[in-house]
């Protein structure tokens, strides 16, 4: 089964740019995890800061475009992994290894596959 592991942190701990020493250090830890996971790792990526986000919001069938993320929160979605695991317990074991700089949360969700896949 494939699981998506979503990484939520307060992006302000990394500064305003993606190339700070703090960001470089955490990215190195992520590459180490990817290497350790081997074939279990399917894909993943970090995300640019929320200041670069654009949201398409639909209300009552009408769409509007907004700068920024969908909601203002203390933690922002900063990246994700897609892994293959035999069960939720195995996915949790991987999620516990995902590096976060200070506080944060890791969400694990099974991926739905189209019928016949």
Short mmCIF file of C-alpha atoms in Angstrom, two decimals:
data_model
loop_
_atom_site.label_atom_id
_atom_site.label_comp_id
_atom_site.label_asym_id
_atom_site.label_seq_id
_atom_site.Cartn_x
_atom_site.Cartn_y
_atom_site.Cartn_z
CA UNK A 1 0.00 0.00 0.00
CA UNK A 2 1.17 3.53 -0.72
CA UNK A 3 1.07 6.22 1.96
CA UNK A 4 1.58 9.95 1.74
CA UNK A 5 3.51 11.47 4.62
CA UNK A 6 2.79 15.20 4.93
CA UNK A 7 5.20 17.41 6.87
CA UNK A 8 3.76 20.38 8.77
CA UNK A 9 6.02 22.91 10.50
CA UNK A 10 6.16 26.59 11.29
CA UNK A 11 8.12 27.73 8.26
CA UNK A 12 9.26 30.91 10.02
CA UNK A 13 11.93 28.88 11.89
CA UNK A 14 13.80 28.64 8.58
CA UNK A 15 13.81 32.35 7.73
CA UNK A 16 12.46 33.99 4.60
CA UNK A 17 14.53 32.06 2.07
CA UNK A 18 14.98 28.44 1.10
CA UNK A 19 18.80 28.61 1.18
CA UNK A 20 19.46 29.41 4.85
CA UNK A 21 21.88 27.22 6.85
CA UNK A 22 18.91 25.92 8.85
CA UNK A 23 17.11 24.87 5.68
CA UNK A 24 20.24 23.29 4.21
CA UNK A 25 20.77 21.26 7.40
CA UNK A 26 17.23 19.88 7.47
CA UNK A 27 17.31 19.11 3.72
CA UNK A 28 20.48 17.07 4.29
CA UNK A 29 18.63 15.06 6.95
CA UNK A 30 15.78 14.43 4.51
CA UNK A 31 18.22 13.17 1.85
CA UNK A 32 19.70 10.81 4.45
CA UNK A 33 16.22 9.44 5.17
CA UNK A 34 15.48 9.00 1.45
CA UNK A 35 18.73 7.07 1.11
CA UNK A 36 17.88 4.87 4.10
CA UNK A 37 14.37 4.11 2.78
CA UNK A 38 15.69 2.70 -0.50
CA UNK A 39 12.93 1.10 -2.61
CA UNK A 40 10.31 1.97 0.00
CA UNK A 41 10.62 5.64 -1.06
CA UNK A 42 8.50 6.37 -4.15
CA UNK A 43 8.62 10.16 -4.48
CA UNK A 44 8.55 13.33 -2.46
CA UNK A 45 9.51 16.97 -2.43
CA UNK A 46 9.84 20.02 -0.29
CA UNK A 47 7.54 22.92 -1.04
CA UNK A 48 8.43 26.58 -1.56
CA UNK A 49 7.41 28.98 1.20
CA UNK A 50 3.70 29.76 1.52
CA UNK A 51 4.37 33.33 0.39
CA UNK A 52 4.66 31.85 -3.13
CA UNK A 53 1.32 30.00 -2.92
CA UNK A 54 -1.81 30.76 -4.93
CA UNK A 55 -5.21 29.38 -3.95
CA UNK A 56 -8.20 28.78 -6.22
CA UNK A 57 -11.22 28.91 -3.93
CA UNK A 58 -14.69 27.74 -5.01
CA UNK A 59 -17.72 29.01 -3.10
CA UNK A 60 -21.22 28.26 -4.41
CA UNK A 61 -19.73 27.24 -7.75
CA UNK A 62 -17.86 30.54 -8.24
CA UNK A 63 -14.07 30.49 -8.32
CA UNK A 64 -11.75 33.21 -7.10
CA UNK A 65 -7.96 33.39 -7.07
CA UNK A 66 -6.08 34.41 -3.90
CA UNK A 67 -2.42 34.99 -3.15
CA UNK A 68 -1.12 32.84 -0.35
CA UNK A 69 -2.16 29.57 1.23
CA UNK A 70 -5.73 28.37 1.78
CA UNK A 71 -5.68 29.19 5.50
CA UNK A 72 -3.52 31.03 7.98
CA UNK A 73 -2.20 28.50 10.46
CA UNK A 74 0.69 28.14 12.84
CA UNK A 75 2.04 25.20 10.85
CA UNK A 76 2.37 25.08 7.09
CA UNK A 77 2.64 22.13 4.73
CA UNK A 78 6.33 22.09 3.92
CA UNK A 79 6.82 18.88 2.00
CA UNK A 80 5.78 15.29 1.50
CA UNK A 81 6.94 11.75 0.91
CA UNK A 82 5.12 8.95 -0.88
CA UNK A 83 6.22 5.60 0.46
CA UNK A 84 5.25 1.97 0.11
CA UNK A 85 4.54 0.17 3.37
CA UNK A 86 2.92 -3.13 4.24
CA UNK A 87 0.58 -1.50 6.77
CA UNK A 88 -0.08 1.62 8.82
CA UNK A 89 2.33 0.55 11.56
CA UNK A 90 5.17 0.41 9.04
CA UNK A 91 4.16 3.82 7.67
CA UNK A 92 4.14 5.24 11.20
CA UNK A 93 7.64 3.89 11.74
CA UNK A 94 8.81 5.85 8.67
CA UNK A 95 6.91 8.99 9.71
CA UNK A 96 8.63 8.94 13.11
CA UNK A 97 11.95 9.26 11.26
CA UNK A 98 10.98 12.36 9.23
CA UNK A 99 13.11 15.28 10.46
CA UNK A 100 11.51 18.48 11.70
CA UNK A 101 13.58 21.35 13.07
CA UNK A 102 11.59 22.20 16.19
CA UNK A 103 7.92 21.46 16.64
CA UNK A 104 5.77 20.07 13.90
CA UNK A 105 3.48 17.27 12.90
CA UNK A 106 3.58 14.49 10.37
CA UNK A 107 0.30 13.35 8.81
CA UNK A 108 0.05 9.87 7.28
CA UNK A 109 -2.66 9.10 4.75
CA UNK A 110 -3.20 6.06 2.56
CA UNK A 111 -3.39 6.87 -1.14
CA UNK A 112 -6.51 5.88 -3.03
CA UNK A 113 -5.85 4.15 -6.31
CA UNK A 114 -8.14 4.14 -9.32
CA UNK A 115 -10.17 0.92 -9.72
CA UNK A 116 -8.11 -1.84 -11.29
CA UNK A 117 -4.76 -0.33 -10.29
#
